[in-house]
């Protein structure tokens, strides 16, 4: 499966206590964002299923959407109103999943 990042950027500082850098994520006042494009719908849905298992394990769940082969992910700690270390750990875990080719 080929994953093609649509938006590229670096994390910037904000309401956080650890720093993570990844080419897959952008950050604004609404959270960390990642847009991915897959070969097709089944590949995109497979990725989402794997992230869902990860989210359950980490007890931190993304806001996301899917349109055919595209997946948009937003991570934000709604209880804090900003990006926290939980969001950054989740982003790092998703990035590692993508980089390792385990999706």
PDB file of C-alpha atoms in Angstrom:
ATOM      1  CA  UNK A   1       0.000   0.000   0.000  1.00  0.00           C
ATOM      2  CA  UNK A   2       1.283   3.442  -0.915  1.00  0.00           C
ATOM      3  CA  UNK A   3       0.580   6.380   1.375  1.00  0.00           C
ATOM      4  CA  UNK A   4       1.087   9.826  -0.098  1.00  0.00           C
ATOM      5  CA  UNK A   5       1.040  12.789   2.285  1.00  0.00           C
ATOM      6  CA  UNK A   6      -0.973  15.686   0.890  1.00  0.00           C
ATOM      7  CA  UNK A   7      -0.075  18.367   3.431  1.00  0.00           C
ATOM      8  CA  UNK A   8       3.487  18.612   4.698  1.00  0.00           C
ATOM      9  CA  UNK A   9       4.727  20.725   7.570  1.00  0.00           C
ATOM     10  CA  UNK A  10       6.520  20.823  10.869  1.00  0.00           C
ATOM     11  CA  UNK A  11       5.068  20.871  14.334  1.00  0.00           C
ATOM     12  CA  UNK A  12       5.311  24.279  15.913  1.00  0.00           C
ATOM     13  CA  UNK A  13       5.161  25.071  19.582  1.00  0.00           C
ATOM     14  CA  UNK A  14       1.908  25.742  21.337  1.00  0.00           C
ATOM     15  CA  UNK A  15       0.169  24.299  24.361  1.00  0.00           C
ATOM     16  CA  UNK A  16       2.460  21.314  24.735  1.00  0.00           C
ATOM     17  CA  UNK A  17       5.025  19.632  26.890  1.00  0.00           C
ATOM     18  CA  UNK A  18       6.875  17.491  24.332  1.00  0.00           C
ATOM     19  CA  UNK A  19       7.967  18.268  20.796  1.00  0.00           C
ATOM     20  CA  UNK A  20       7.611  15.930  17.826  1.00  0.00           C
ATOM     21  CA  UNK A  21       8.563  16.599  14.216  1.00  0.00           C
ATOM     22  CA  UNK A  22       6.965  14.852  11.264  1.00  0.00           C
ATOM     23  CA  UNK A  23       6.495  15.652   7.598  1.00  0.00           C
ATOM     24  CA  UNK A  24       2.923  14.373   7.773  1.00  0.00           C
ATOM     25  CA  UNK A  25       1.475  16.867  10.249  1.00  0.00           C
ATOM     26  CA  UNK A  26       0.538  20.545  10.399  1.00  0.00           C
ATOM     27  CA  UNK A  27      -0.615  22.425  13.476  1.00  0.00           C
ATOM     28  CA  UNK A  28      -2.969  25.325  14.076  1.00  0.00           C
ATOM     29  CA  UNK A  29      -5.212  26.469  16.915  1.00  0.00           C
ATOM     30  CA  UNK A  30      -7.681  23.700  16.075  1.00  0.00           C
ATOM     31  CA  UNK A  31      -5.160  20.851  16.473  1.00  0.00           C
ATOM     32  CA  UNK A  32      -2.665  18.677  14.652  1.00  0.00           C
ATOM     33  CA  UNK A  33      -3.772  17.749  11.135  1.00  0.00           C
ATOM     34  CA  UNK A  34      -2.738  15.045   8.734  1.00  0.00           C
ATOM     35  CA  UNK A  35      -4.103  14.375   5.239  1.00  0.00           C
ATOM     36  CA  UNK A  36      -3.250  11.066   3.610  1.00  0.00           C
ATOM     37  CA  UNK A  37      -4.057   9.655   0.198  1.00  0.00           C
ATOM     38  CA  UNK A  38      -4.166   5.906  -0.417  1.00  0.00           C
ATOM     39  CA  UNK A  39      -4.361   3.732  -3.520  1.00  0.00           C
ATOM     40  CA  UNK A  40      -8.078   3.165  -2.964  1.00  0.00           C
ATOM     41  CA  UNK A  41     -10.968   2.991  -0.518  1.00  0.00           C
ATOM     42  CA  UNK A  42     -10.057  -0.413   0.942  1.00  0.00           C
ATOM     43  CA  UNK A  43      -6.516   0.748   1.722  1.00  0.00           C
ATOM     44  CA  UNK A  44      -7.791   3.942   3.352  1.00  0.00           C
ATOM     45  CA  UNK A  45     -10.307   2.011   5.441  1.00  0.00           C
ATOM     46  CA  UNK A  46      -7.667  -0.558   6.441  1.00  0.00           C
ATOM     47  CA  UNK A  47      -5.475   2.292   7.689  1.00  0.00           C
ATOM     48  CA  UNK A  48      -8.382   3.743   9.671  1.00  0.00           C
ATOM     49  CA  UNK A  49      -9.046   0.348  11.252  1.00  0.00           C
ATOM     50  CA  UNK A  50      -5.414   0.112  12.346  1.00  0.00           C
ATOM     51  CA  UNK A  51      -5.486   3.641  13.785  1.00  0.00           C
ATOM     52  CA  UNK A  52      -8.735   2.759  15.584  1.00  0.00           C
ATOM     53  CA  UNK A  53      -6.985  -0.127  17.363  1.00  0.00           C
ATOM     54  CA  UNK A  54      -4.086   2.186  18.229  1.00  0.00           C
ATOM     55  CA  UNK A  55      -6.531   4.813  19.537  1.00  0.00           C
ATOM     56  CA  UNK A  56      -8.210   2.274  21.804  1.00  0.00           C
ATOM     57  CA  UNK A  57      -4.821   1.147  23.106  1.00  0.00           C
ATOM     58  CA  UNK A  58      -3.740   4.740  23.786  1.00  0.00           C
ATOM     59  CA  UNK A  59      -7.217   5.783  25.011  1.00  0.00           C
ATOM     60  CA  UNK A  60      -7.050   8.847  22.782  1.00  0.00           C
ATOM     61  CA  UNK A  61      -9.291   9.069  19.741  1.00  0.00           C
ATOM     62  CA  UNK A  62      -8.888  11.174  16.597  1.00  0.00           C
ATOM     63  CA  UNK A  63     -11.424  13.351  14.877  1.00  0.00           C
ATOM     64  CA  UNK A  64     -11.283  12.178  11.289  1.00  0.00           C
ATOM     65  CA  UNK A  65     -13.037  11.854   7.973  1.00  0.00           C
ATOM     66  CA  UNK A  66     -12.751   9.625   4.938  1.00  0.00           C
ATOM     67  CA  UNK A  67     -13.639  10.294   1.327  1.00  0.00           C
ATOM     68  CA  UNK A  68     -12.848   7.341  -0.954  1.00  0.00           C
ATOM     69  CA  UNK A  69      -9.030   7.132  -0.804  1.00  0.00           C
ATOM     70  CA  UNK A  70      -8.397  10.184   1.381  1.00  0.00           C
ATOM     71  CA  UNK A  71      -8.230  10.315   5.182  1.00  0.00           C
ATOM     72  CA  UNK A  72      -8.091  13.530   7.189  1.00  0.00           C
ATOM     73  CA  UNK A  73      -7.051  13.278  10.857  1.00  0.00           C
ATOM     74  CA  UNK A  74      -7.271  15.979  13.521  1.00  0.00           C
ATOM     75  CA  UNK A  75      -5.825  15.451  16.987  1.00  0.00           C
ATOM     76  CA  UNK A  76      -6.692  17.802  19.838  1.00  0.00           C
ATOM     77  CA  UNK A  77      -7.360  17.333  23.537  1.00  0.00           C
ATOM     78  CA  UNK A  78     -10.895  18.685  23.767  1.00  0.00           C
ATOM     79  CA  UNK A  79     -10.774  18.691  27.574  1.00  0.00           C
ATOM     80  CA  UNK A  80      -7.746  21.047  27.515  1.00  0.00           C
ATOM     81  CA  UNK A  81      -8.745  23.058  24.447  1.00  0.00           C
ATOM     82  CA  UNK A  82      -5.316  22.710  22.881  1.00  0.00           C
ATOM     83  CA  UNK A  83      -2.730  20.275  21.566  1.00  0.00           C
ATOM     84  CA  UNK A  84      -1.171  18.307  24.430  1.00  0.00           C
ATOM     85  CA  UNK A  85       1.419  15.590  24.837  1.00  0.00           C
ATOM     86  CA  UNK A  86      -1.338  12.990  24.321  1.00  0.00           C
ATOM     87  CA  UNK A  87      -1.983  14.394  20.848  1.00  0.00           C
ATOM     88  CA  UNK A  88       1.713  14.477  20.039  1.00  0.00           C
ATOM     89  CA  UNK A  89       2.221  10.897  21.218  1.00  0.00           C
ATOM     90  CA  UNK A  90      -0.714   9.788  19.068  1.00  0.00           C
ATOM     91  CA  UNK A  91       0.625  11.735  16.060  1.00  0.00           C
ATOM     92  CA  UNK A  92       4.047  10.191  16.576  1.00  0.00           C
ATOM     93  CA  UNK A  93       2.549   6.686  16.793  1.00  0.00           C
ATOM     94  CA  UNK A  94       0.527   7.235  13.602  1.00  0.00           C
ATOM     95  CA  UNK A  95       3.602   8.642  11.832  1.00  0.00           C
ATOM     96  CA  UNK A  96       5.662   5.639  12.937  1.00  0.00           C
ATOM     97  CA  UNK A  97       2.937   3.308  11.667  1.00  0.00           C
ATOM     98  CA  UNK A  98       3.017   5.053   8.283  1.00  0.00           C
ATOM     99  CA  UNK A  99       6.837   5.191   8.124  1.00  0.00           C
ATOM    100  CA  UNK A 100       7.246   1.534   9.049  1.00  0.00           C
ATOM    101  CA  UNK A 101       4.875   0.449   6.312  1.00  0.00           C
ATOM    102  CA  UNK A 102       2.754  -1.549   8.759  1.00  0.00           C
ATOM    103  CA  UNK A 103      -0.439  -0.179   7.226  1.00  0.00           C
TER     104      UNK A 103
END
